[in-house]
Amino acid sequence: MFTRRTLAKNLGVIAAGIACGGEAAYAERSRIGKQEIVLLNANENPDGPPGVSVQAMTRVLAKGGRYHDEDNDQFSEILAKAEGLKAENALLGSGSSEILHCAVDAFTSATRPLITSAPAYELPVDIATAEGHPVLKLPMTPEYAADVHALVREAEKAQGGLIYLVNPNNPTSTITRNEDVAWLIDNLPPNTVALIDEAYIHFTSAARSAIPSISKGKPVVVARTFSKIYGMAGLRVGYALSRADLISKMAVYRNNVLSLPGVFAAKAAFAEAATLIPQRRARFDKIRSQLCGWLDAHRYTFIPPHANFVMIDVKRDVRQVIPAMAERGIAVGRPFPPMDHFLRVTIGNEFDMARFEEEFVKVVHA
């Protein structure tokens, strides 16, 4: 199974002379010389899991010798009920990566394409391509939103398929307008499913979730993750909400075991979501605003962000910038064709962004 995190893609090529393997680059205490690597390449949350999650994991570690299907089922029901749905409307996965994988497996085929925007998160495209299923990648609008009318037209031509929409979008950190997402859902052609990836929706108040469309019977799958705002990327917990019949089709492709500590960590954090999410969003808003102000002050062009990352126009191929930043101890995002001049930078903590600003100036003016 493909994963969300592939080091070779995330770091690009670590410049020659930096002897730093994949595992070392991801280790928390990795260093280049005497400095730690600042990881601004994978849209991770530097806050990590909240304290209640760490405590929950500690309590259940001794129970790790048993399978705990009943705990997974209970958590699925909690997630569904929070949205006014039933347990049959929820599916847990190993991160939302597994959810995306299940959706591609269930709803694309040799005759039913994956239809998405470019650029958007690549995992579904990679999966469909590897399985020999057709992929249609459509240009975004000038505002870097999904062209929902074009997506629907292509689904009509193909007589069905899977439309994949990321909102907020990765890598552009932009949103597709609420009315456009609603139009897409209301105008899905026969034999078409919409997969709405809401991995980053908690970082903005401007985008409305597509979850309410599920109770209206729409053929929509909403993918969520605990990797981003909840800070649990390494714990691998995600979930889908959808109609019961669509969940059943996806469940056929899901692995049957999730990490016990991960599930309990996610469950504990979800119970605190009403306070946890606004607190974390406020912190990201502050640091994101500071970074955007700094970029404006230095006359760097960027796309106004709605998630925990920003796309900066570096006026050259990012394949030149990524290794140059790595040489200076800053890991930044991979290339995202066709936006080859834009560099994706994750919003870290205050220290991370100060380091980034210091080294970015040196690299882009070299």
mmCIF file of C-alpha atoms in Angstrom:
data_model
loop_
_atom_site.group_PDB
_atom_site.id
_atom_site.type_symbol
_atom_site.label_atom_id
_atom_site.label_comp_id
_atom_site.label_asym_id
_atom_site.label_seq_id
_atom_site.Cartn_x
_atom_site.Cartn_y
_atom_site.Cartn_z
ATOM 1 C CA MET A 1 0.000 0.000 0.000
ATOM 2 C CA PHE A 2 1.180 3.509 -0.807
ATOM 3 C CA THR A 3 1.714 5.793 2.170
ATOM 4 C CA ARG A 4 1.263 9.501 2.659
ATOM 5 C CA ARG A 5 4.857 9.913 3.666
ATOM 6 C CA THR A 6 7.534 8.987 1.145
ATOM 7 C CA LEU A 7 10.852 10.472 2.110
ATOM 8 C CA ALA A 8 12.287 10.614 -1.373
ATOM 9 C CA LYS A 9 9.351 12.742 -2.491
ATOM 10 C CA ASN A 10 9.207 14.890 0.589
ATOM 11 C CA LEU A 11 12.826 15.905 0.784
ATOM 12 C CA GLY A 12 13.580 15.741 -2.898
ATOM 13 C CA VAL A 13 17.249 14.945 -3.140
ATOM 14 C CA ILE A 14 19.191 15.842 0.004
ATOM 15 C CA ALA A 15 22.167 17.630 -1.434
ATOM 16 C CA ALA A 16 25.365 15.708 -2.037
ATOM 17 C CA GLY A 17 27.605 15.696 0.986
ATOM 18 C CA ILE A 18 24.748 15.352 3.496
ATOM 19 C CA ALA A 19 24.940 11.756 4.626
ATOM 20 C CA CYS A 20 21.413 11.516 5.993
ATOM 21 C CA GLY A 21 19.309 8.428 5.290
ATOM 22 C CA GLY A 22 15.525 8.291 5.249
ATOM 23 C CA GLU A 23 15.033 7.154 8.818
ATOM 24 C CA ALA A 24 17.571 9.637 10.129
ATOM 25 C CA ALA A 25 15.902 12.501 8.296
ATOM 26 C CA TYR A 26 12.628 11.738 10.003
ATOM 27 C CA ALA A 27 13.998 11.146 13.472
ATOM 28 C CA GLU A 28 13.069 13.926 15.862
ATOM 29 C CA ARG A 29 16.659 14.523 16.925
ATOM 30 C CA SER A 30 18.276 14.236 13.497
ATOM 31 C CA ARG A 31 21.012 16.746 12.860
ATOM 32 C CA ILE A 32 23.014 18.301 10.065
ATOM 33 C CA GLY A 33 26.269 19.185 11.692
ATOM 34 C CA LYS A 34 25.289 20.688 15.040
ATOM 35 C CA GLN A 35 21.839 21.838 13.996
ATOM 36 C CA GLU A 36 18.611 19.877 14.055
ATOM 37 C CA ILE A 37 16.808 19.460 10.771
ATOM 38 C CA VAL A 38 13.756 21.717 10.685
ATOM 39 C CA LEU A 39 11.010 19.542 9.209
ATOM 40 C CA LEU A 40 8.749 21.748 7.097
ATOM 41 C CA ASN A 41 8.182 19.185 4.363
ATOM 42 C CA ALA A 42 5.355 16.869 5.387
ATOM 43 C CA ASN A 43 2.628 19.134 6.811
ATOM 44 C CA GLU A 44 3.128 17.633 10.251
ATOM 45 C CA ASN A 45 1.962 19.310 13.442
ATOM 46 C CA PRO A 46 4.918 20.180 15.702
ATOM 47 C CA ASP A 47 2.599 20.158 18.726
ATOM 48 C CA GLY A 48 2.278 16.390 18.482
ATOM 49 C CA PRO A 49 -0.493 14.484 20.263
ATOM 50 C CA PRO A 50 -2.289 16.320 23.075
ATOM 51 C CA GLY A 51 -1.550 15.303 26.640
ATOM 52 C CA VAL A 52 -4.801 13.368 27.008
ATOM 53 C CA SER A 53 -3.776 11.198 24.065
ATOM 54 C CA VAL A 54 -0.348 10.462 25.501
ATOM 55 C CA GLN A 55 -1.987 9.461 28.771
ATOM 56 C CA ALA A 56 -4.492 7.248 26.960
ATOM 57 C CA MET A 57 -1.739 5.457 25.062
ATOM 58 C CA THR A 58 0.224 4.867 28.244
ATOM 59 C CA ARG A 59 -2.788 3.279 29.902
ATOM 60 C CA VAL A 60 -3.425 0.761 27.110
ATOM 61 C CA LEU A 61 0.111 -0.278 26.164
ATOM 62 C CA ALA A 62 -0.009 -3.286 28.472
ATOM 63 C CA LYS A 63 -3.096 -4.496 26.581
ATOM 64 C CA GLY A 64 -1.253 -4.540 23.270
ATOM 65 C CA GLY A 65 -1.055 -8.318 23.207
ATOM 66 C CA ARG A 66 -4.696 -8.614 22.193
ATOM 67 C CA TYR A 67 -6.747 -7.583 19.209
ATOM 68 C CA HIS A 68 -9.346 -5.011 20.175
ATOM 69 C CA ASP A 69 -11.975 -5.025 17.460
ATOM 70 C CA GLU A 70 -14.634 -3.927 19.926
ATOM 71 C CA ASP A 71 -12.704 -0.724 20.665
ATOM 72 C CA ASN A 72 -12.477 0.042 16.948
ATOM 73 C CA ASP A 73 -16.204 -0.538 16.566
ATOM 74 C CA GLN A 74 -16.968 1.684 19.540
ATOM 75 C CA PHE A 75 -14.798 4.495 18.191
ATOM 76 C CA SER A 76 -16.414 4.232 14.753
ATOM 77 C CA GLU A 77 -19.780 4.684 16.412
ATOM 78 C CA ILE A 78 -18.537 7.717 18.359
ATOM 79 C CA LEU A 79 -17.232 9.351 15.172
ATOM 80 C CA ALA A 80 -20.482 8.699 13.329
ATOM 81 C CA LYS A 81 -22.787 9.830 16.125
ATOM 82 C CA ALA A 82 -20.893 13.119 16.406
ATOM 83 C CA GLU A 83 -22.173 13.890 12.901
ATOM 84 C CA GLY A 84 -25.686 12.538 13.396
ATOM 85 C CA LEU A 85 -24.864 9.282 11.607
ATOM 86 C CA LYS A 86 -24.786 5.590 12.546
ATOM 87 C CA ALA A 87 -21.850 3.236 13.069
ATOM 88 C CA GLU A 88 -22.524 1.721 9.641
ATOM 89 C CA ASN A 89 -21.644 5.107 8.143
ATOM 90 C CA ALA A 90 -18.061 5.099 9.474
ATOM 91 C CA LEU A 91 -14.891 3.242 8.547
ATOM 92 C CA LEU A 92 -11.609 3.486 10.434
ATOM 93 C CA GLY A 93 -8.323 3.317 8.564
ATOM 94 C CA SER A 94 -4.596 3.436 9.104
ATOM 95 C CA GLY A 95 -4.461 7.173 8.537
ATOM 96 C CA SER A 96 -6.645 8.640 5.842
ATOM 97 C CA SER A 97 -4.149 7.087 3.403
ATOM 98 C CA GLU A 98 -5.874 3.744 3.827
ATOM 99 C CA ILE A 99 -9.260 5.406 3.410
ATOM 100 C CA LEU A 100 -8.167 6.934 0.104
ATOM 101 C CA HIS A 101 -6.753 3.578 -0.982
ATOM 102 C CA CYS A 102 -10.022 1.802 -0.181
ATOM 103 C CA ALA A 103 -12.029 4.395 -2.090
ATOM 104 C CA VAL A 104 -9.878 4.089 -5.207
ATOM 105 C CA ASP A 105 -10.103 0.299 -5.025
ATOM 106 C CA ALA A 106 -13.865 0.361 -4.554
ATOM 107 C CA PHE A 107 -14.919 3.056 -7.004
ATOM 108 C CA THR A 108 -12.449 3.036 -9.905
ATOM 109 C CA SER A 109 -11.795 0.353 -12.492
ATOM 110 C CA ALA A 110 -10.522 -0.103 -16.029
ATOM 111 C CA THR A 111 -13.670 1.678 -17.219
ATOM 112 C CA ARG A 112 -14.321 4.032 -14.285
ATOM 113 C CA PRO A 113 -11.622 6.703 -13.997
ATOM 114 C CA LEU A 114 -10.263 8.691 -11.104
ATOM 115 C CA ILE A 115 -10.994 12.347 -11.865
ATOM 116 C CA THR A 116 -9.115 15.000 -9.924
ATOM 117 C CA SER A 117 -7.442 18.404 -10.066
ATOM 118 C CA ALA A 118 -3.800 19.180 -10.723
ATOM 119 C CA PRO A 119 -2.027 19.747 -8.526
ATOM 120 C CA ALA A 120 -3.703 17.849 -5.722
ATOM 121 C CA TYR A 121 -2.574 15.203 -3.271
ATOM 122 C CA GLU A 122 -1.024 12.457 -5.382
ATOM 123 C CA LEU A 123 -1.770 9.266 -3.454
ATOM 124 C CA PRO A 124 -5.078 8.384 -5.165
ATOM 125 C CA VAL A 125 -3.481 9.068 -8.552
ATOM 126 C CA ASP A 126 -0.532 6.829 -7.689
ATOM 127 C CA ILE A 127 -2.850 4.021 -6.575
ATOM 128 C CA ALA A 128 -5.127 4.199 -9.609
ATOM 129 C CA THR A 129 -2.141 4.348 -11.958
ATOM 130 C CA ALA A 130 -0.491 1.338 -10.311
ATOM 131 C CA GLU A 131 -3.730 -0.608 -10.683
ATOM 132 C CA GLY A 132 -4.057 0.285 -14.356
ATOM 133 C CA HIS A 133 -7.126 2.451 -13.889
ATOM 134 C CA PRO A 134 -7.502 5.615 -15.977
ATOM 135 C CA VAL A 135 -6.721 8.954 -14.349
ATOM 136 C CA LEU A 136 -7.927 12.371 -15.498
ATOM 137 C CA LYS A 137 -6.121 15.378 -14.015
ATOM 138 C CA LEU A 138 -7.849 18.685 -14.712
ATOM 139 C CA PRO A 139 -6.461 22.217 -14.337
ATOM 140 C CA MET A 140 -7.541 24.244 -11.338
ATOM 141 C CA THR A 141 -9.267 27.600 -11.625
ATOM 142 C CA PRO A 142 -7.191 30.818 -11.591
ATOM 143 C CA GLU A 143 -7.957 30.990 -7.854
ATOM 144 C CA TYR A 144 -6.430 27.513 -7.388
ATOM 145 C CA ALA A 145 -9.801 25.962 -6.614
ATOM 146 C CA ALA A 146 -11.194 22.769 -8.085
ATOM 147 C CA ASP A 147 -13.055 23.343 -11.348
ATOM 148 C CA VAL A 148 -16.166 21.488 -10.243
ATOM 149 C CA HIS A 149 -17.968 21.925 -13.557
ATOM 150 C CA ALA A 150 -15.067 20.361 -15.452
ATOM 151 C CA LEU A 151 -14.884 17.493 -12.960
ATOM 152 C CA VAL A 152 -18.577 16.721 -13.428
ATOM 153 C CA ARG A 153 -18.322 16.987 -17.232
ATOM 154 C CA GLU A 154 -15.541 14.414 -17.311
ATOM 155 C CA ALA A 155 -17.513 12.071 -15.067
ATOM 156 C CA GLU A 156 -20.478 12.392 -17.431
ATOM 157 C CA LYS A 157 -18.282 11.568 -20.429
ATOM 158 C CA ALA A 158 -16.863 8.522 -18.654
ATOM 159 C CA GLN A 159 -20.330 7.412 -17.516
ATOM 160 C CA GLY A 160 -19.135 7.270 -13.940
ATOM 161 C CA GLY A 161 -16.029 7.150 -11.793
ATOM 162 C CA LEU A 162 -14.506 8.652 -8.668
ATOM 163 C CA ILE A 163 -14.146 12.428 -8.344
ATOM 164 C CA TYR A 164 -11.418 13.305 -5.839
ATOM 165 C CA LEU A 165 -11.510 16.784 -4.297
ATOM 166 C CA VAL A 166 -9.163 17.937 -1.520
ATOM 167 C CA ASN A 167 -10.556 20.802 0.552
ATOM 168 C CA PRO A 168 -8.475 22.670 1.643
ATOM 169 C CA ASN A 169 -6.302 21.526 -1.209
ATOM 170 C CA ASN A 170 -2.855 20.051 -0.811
ATOM 171 C CA PRO A 171 -0.460 21.488 -2.008
ATOM 172 C CA THR A 172 -1.997 24.890 -2.784
ATOM 173 C CA SER A 173 -3.536 25.451 0.691
ATOM 174 C CA THR A 174 -6.593 26.911 -1.035
ATOM 175 C CA ILE A 175 -10.272 26.102 -0.644
ATOM 176 C CA THR A 176 -12.982 25.360 -3.153
ATOM 177 C CA ARG A 177 -15.947 27.615 -2.415
ATOM 178 C CA ASN A 178 -18.686 26.073 -0.329
ATOM 179 C CA GLU A 179 -21.305 26.710 -2.987
ATOM 180 C CA ASP A 180 -19.123 25.006 -5.604
ATOM 181 C CA VAL A 181 -18.621 21.907 -3.474
ATOM 182 C CA ALA A 182 -22.373 21.800 -2.869
ATOM 183 C CA TRP A 183 -23.019 22.144 -6.612
ATOM 184 C CA LEU A 184 -20.655 19.278 -7.384
ATOM 185 C CA ILE A 185 -22.370 17.006 -4.863
ATOM 186 C CA ASP A 186 -25.835 17.907 -6.148
ATOM 187 C CA ASN A 187 -24.828 17.295 -9.771
ATOM 188 C CA LEU A 188 -22.896 14.042 -9.568
ATOM 189 C CA PRO A 189 -23.665 11.907 -12.628
ATOM 190 C CA PRO A 190 -24.933 8.333 -12.268
ATOM 191 C CA ASN A 191 -22.315 5.780 -11.170
ATOM 192 C CA THR A 192 -20.136 8.545 -9.742
ATOM 193 C CA VAL A 193 -18.838 8.900 -6.196
ATOM 194 C CA ALA A 194 -17.277 12.066 -4.774
ATOM 195 C CA LEU A 195 -14.323 11.532 -2.449
ATOM 196 C CA ILE A 196 -13.864 14.713 -0.408
ATOM 197 C CA ASP A 197 -10.537 14.756 1.431
ATOM 198 C CA GLU A 198 -10.896 16.979 4.505
ATOM 199 C CA ALA A 199 -7.491 16.264 6.046
ATOM 200 C CA TYR A 200 -6.869 19.995 6.576
ATOM 201 C CA ILE A 201 -10.370 21.324 7.153
ATOM 202 C CA HIS A 202 -9.750 22.047 10.835
ATOM 203 C CA PHE A 203 -7.180 24.721 9.958
ATOM 204 C CA THR A 204 -9.774 27.042 8.435
ATOM 205 C CA SER A 205 -13.204 28.374 9.273
ATOM 206 C CA ALA A 206 -13.867 29.262 5.636
ATOM 207 C CA ALA A 207 -14.619 25.750 4.361
ATOM 208 C CA ARG A 208 -17.745 23.834 5.328
ATOM 209 C CA SER A 209 -17.596 20.073 5.624
ATOM 210 C CA ALA A 210 -19.345 17.872 3.084
ATOM 211 C CA ILE A 211 -20.456 15.496 5.850
ATOM 212 C CA PRO A 212 -24.076 16.819 6.008
ATOM 213 C CA SER A 213 -24.629 15.582 2.438
ATOM 214 C CA ILE A 214 -24.268 11.979 3.637
ATOM 215 C CA SER A 215 -27.512 12.011 5.625
ATOM 216 C CA LYS A 216 -29.207 13.324 2.473
ATOM 217 C CA GLY A 217 -28.234 10.135 0.658
ATOM 218 C CA LYS A 218 -25.619 11.664 -1.623
ATOM 219 C CA PRO A 219 -22.865 9.365 -2.998
ATOM 220 C CA VAL A 220 -20.129 11.126 -1.052
ATOM 221 C CA VAL A 221 -17.204 9.769 0.948
ATOM 222 C CA VAL A 222 -15.577 12.220 3.369
ATOM 223 C CA ALA A 223 -12.046 11.320 4.460
ATOM 224 C CA ARG A 224 -10.699 12.651 7.752
ATOM 225 C CA THR A 225 -7.414 12.127 9.607
ATOM 226 C CA PHE A 226 -5.933 12.542 13.068
ATOM 227 C CA SER A 227 -2.528 13.292 11.505
ATOM 228 C CA LYS A 228 -2.886 17.044 11.096
ATOM 229 C CA ILE A 229 -4.650 19.288 13.629
ATOM 230 C CA TYR A 230 -4.553 16.479 16.202
ATOM 231 C CA GLY A 231 -0.787 15.988 15.695
ATOM 232 C CA MET A 232 -0.789 12.191 15.332
ATOM 233 C CA ALA A 233 0.851 11.606 11.938
ATOM 234 C CA GLY A 234 2.952 8.743 13.267
ATOM 235 C CA LEU A 235 0.031 7.011 14.971
ATOM 236 C CA ARG A 236 -1.876 6.385 11.722
ATOM 237 C CA VAL A 237 -5.549 6.897 12.462
ATOM 238 C CA GLY A 238 -8.049 8.154 9.917
ATOM 239 C CA TYR A 239 -11.648 7.508 9.014
ATOM 240 C CA ALA A 240 -14.316 7.791 6.364
ATOM 241 C CA LEU A 241 -17.922 8.841 6.720
ATOM 242 C CA SER A 242 -20.344 7.893 3.976
ATOM 243 C CA ARG A 243 -23.528 6.059 3.087
ATOM 244 C CA ALA A 244 -23.662 2.564 4.536
ATOM 245 C CA ASP A 245 -23.600 0.898 1.108
ATOM 246 C CA LEU A 246 -20.469 2.809 0.088
ATOM 247 C CA ILE A 247 -18.755 2.060 3.401
ATOM 248 C CA SER A 248 -19.453 -1.650 2.851
ATOM 249 C CA LYS A 249 -17.805 -1.539 -0.565
ATOM 250 C CA MET A 250 -14.727 0.189 0.848
ATOM 251 C CA ALA A 251 -14.458 -2.082 3.889
ATOM 252 C CA VAL A 252 -13.685 -5.050 1.637
ATOM 253 C CA TYR A 253 -10.276 -3.509 0.929
ATOM 254 C CA ARG A 254 -9.375 -2.383 4.437
ATOM 255 C CA ASN A 255 -6.801 -4.110 6.635
ATOM 256 C CA ASN A 256 -8.513 -5.585 9.677
ATOM 257 C CA VAL A 257 -6.214 -4.351 12.459
ATOM 258 C CA LEU A 258 -5.441 -0.842 13.684
ATOM 259 C CA SER A 259 -2.909 0.202 16.283
ATOM 260 C CA LEU A 260 -4.465 -0.033 19.745
ATOM 261 C CA PRO A 261 -2.508 2.973 21.124
ATOM 262 C CA GLY A 262 -3.406 4.990 18.041
ATOM 263 C CA VAL A 263 -7.118 4.333 18.378
ATOM 264 C CA PHE A 264 -7.130 5.217 22.073
ATOM 265 C CA ALA A 265 -5.051 8.348 21.438
ATOM 266 C CA ALA A 266 -7.461 9.466 18.724
ATOM 267 C CA LYS A 267 -10.482 8.678 20.863
ATOM 268 C CA ALA A 268 -9.118 10.745 23.761
ATOM 269 C CA ALA A 269 -8.309 13.697 21.496
ATOM 270 C CA PHE A 270 -11.674 13.548 19.754
ATOM 271 C CA ALA A 271 -13.398 13.821 23.123
ATOM 272 C CA GLU A 272 -11.580 17.143 23.611
ATOM 273 C CA ALA A 273 -12.135 18.408 20.059
ATOM 274 C CA ALA A 274 -14.449 21.252 21.068
ATOM 275 C CA THR A 275 -11.590 22.999 22.882
ATOM 276 C CA LEU A 276 -8.537 21.377 21.295
ATOM 277 C CA ILE A 277 -9.249 22.321 17.690
ATOM 278 C CA PRO A 278 -9.920 26.052 18.292
ATOM 279 C CA GLN A 279 -6.825 26.315 20.484
ATOM 280 C CA ARG A 280 -4.577 24.698 17.922
ATOM 281 C CA ARG A 281 -6.132 26.581 15.028
ATOM 282 C CA ALA A 282 -5.520 29.870 16.840
ATOM 283 C CA ARG A 283 -1.857 29.009 17.309
ATOM 284 C CA PHE A 284 -1.463 28.116 13.644
ATOM 285 C CA ASP A 285 -3.375 31.242 12.607
ATOM 286 C CA LYS A 286 -0.923 33.394 14.540
ATOM 287 C CA ILE A 287 2.219 31.798 13.125
ATOM 288 C CA ARG A 288 0.736 31.598 9.630
ATOM 289 C CA SER A 289 -0.165 35.300 9.738
ATOM 290 C CA GLN A 290 3.323 36.174 10.914
ATOM 291 C CA LEU A 291 4.867 34.203 8.053
ATOM 292 C CA CYS A 292 2.560 35.776 5.469
ATOM 293 C CA GLY A 293 3.378 39.220 6.850
ATOM 294 C CA TRP A 294 7.082 38.469 6.545
ATOM 295 C CA LEU A 295 6.646 37.224 2.963
ATOM 296 C CA ASP A 296 4.691 40.373 2.092
ATOM 297 C CA ALA A 297 7.303 42.620 3.679
ATOM 298 C CA HIS A 298 10.036 40.956 1.624
ATOM 299 C CA ARG A 299 7.923 41.055 -1.552
ATOM 300 C CA TYR A 300 7.748 37.302 -2.004
ATOM 301 C CA THR A 301 4.736 36.053 -3.943
ATOM 302 C CA PHE A 302 2.646 33.375 -2.254
ATOM 303 C CA ILE A 303 -0.825 31.876 -2.390
ATOM 304 C CA PRO A 304 -2.902 32.973 0.631
ATOM 305 C CA PRO A 305 -3.101 29.807 2.749
ATOM 306 C CA HIS A 306 -6.036 28.118 4.471
ATOM 307 C CA ALA A 307 -4.150 25.122 5.882
ATOM 308 C CA ASN A 308 -0.941 24.512 7.833
ATOM 309 C CA PHE A 309 1.294 25.139 4.837
ATOM 310 C CA VAL A 310 1.882 27.811 2.234
ATOM 311 C CA MET A 311 2.949 27.808 -1.419
ATOM 312 C CA ILE A 312 5.656 30.365 -2.224
ATOM 313 C CA ASP A 313 6.659 31.365 -5.750
ATOM 314 C CA VAL A 314 10.467 31.089 -5.785
ATOM 315 C CA LYS A 315 10.723 32.202 -9.445
ATOM 316 C CA ARG A 316 12.776 29.149 -10.370
ATOM 317 C CA ASP A 317 12.484 25.380 -10.445
ATOM 318 C CA VAL A 318 11.966 24.177 -6.881
ATOM 319 C CA ARG A 319 14.308 21.294 -7.642
ATOM 320 C CA GLN A 320 17.077 23.842 -7.221
ATOM 321 C CA VAL A 321 15.700 25.269 -3.985
ATOM 322 C CA ILE A 322 14.828 22.063 -2.125
ATOM 323 C CA PRO A 323 18.391 20.671 -1.915
ATOM 324 C CA ALA A 324 19.792 24.134 -1.210
ATOM 325 C CA MET A 325 17.473 24.463 1.777
ATOM 326 C CA ALA A 326 18.362 20.927 2.877
ATOM 327 C CA GLU A 327 22.033 21.871 2.922
ATOM 328 C CA ARG A 328 21.090 24.542 5.442
ATOM 329 C CA GLY A 329 19.122 22.151 7.618
ATOM 330 C CA ILE A 330 15.609 22.987 6.405
ATOM 331 C CA ALA A 331 13.487 20.222 4.861
ATOM 332 C CA VAL A 332 10.796 21.685 2.601
ATOM 333 C CA GLY A 333 8.180 20.243 0.262
ATOM 334 C CA ARG A 334 8.610 18.287 -2.930
ATOM 335 C CA PRO A 335 7.839 19.439 -6.501
ATOM 336 C CA PHE A 336 4.169 19.637 -7.444
ATOM 337 C CA PRO A 337 3.840 19.761 -11.239
ATOM 338 C CA PRO A 338 2.680 21.812 -13.014
ATOM 339 C CA MET A 339 3.505 24.392 -10.300
ATOM 340 C CA ASP A 340 7.234 23.824 -10.599
ATOM 341 C CA HIS A 341 8.168 27.312 -9.349
ATOM 342 C CA PHE A 342 6.162 27.045 -6.143
ATOM 343 C CA LEU A 343 7.672 25.748 -2.920
ATOM 344 C CA ARG A 344 5.379 24.193 -0.318
ATOM 345 C CA VAL A 345 6.401 25.078 3.237
ATOM 346 C CA THR A 346 4.755 23.605 6.321
ATOM 347 C CA ILE A 347 3.890 25.978 9.162
ATOM 348 C CA GLY A 348 6.030 24.899 12.110
ATOM 349 C CA ASN A 349 6.538 26.522 15.480
ATOM 350 C CA GLU A 350 8.030 29.977 16.012
ATOM 351 C CA PHE A 351 11.578 28.634 16.140
ATOM 352 C CA ASP A 352 11.072 26.613 12.945
ATOM 353 C CA MET A 353 9.771 29.605 11.021
ATOM 354 C CA ALA A 354 12.543 31.899 12.241
ATOM 355 C CA ARG A 355 15.077 29.366 10.972
ATOM 356 C CA PHE A 356 13.205 29.067 7.696
ATOM 357 C CA GLU A 357 13.080 32.813 7.124
ATOM 358 C CA GLU A 358 16.779 33.188 7.865
ATOM 359 C CA GLU A 359 17.843 30.468 5.432
ATOM 360 C CA PHE A 360 15.211 31.106 2.752
ATOM 361 C CA VAL A 361 16.516 34.621 2.134
ATOM 362 C CA LYS A 362 20.018 33.271 1.615
ATOM 363 C CA VAL A 363 18.887 30.587 -0.818
ATOM 364 C CA VAL A 364 16.551 32.617 -3.025
ATOM 365 C CA HIS A 365 19.049 35.453 -3.322
ATOM 366 C CA ALA A 366 22.066 33.222 -3.917
#
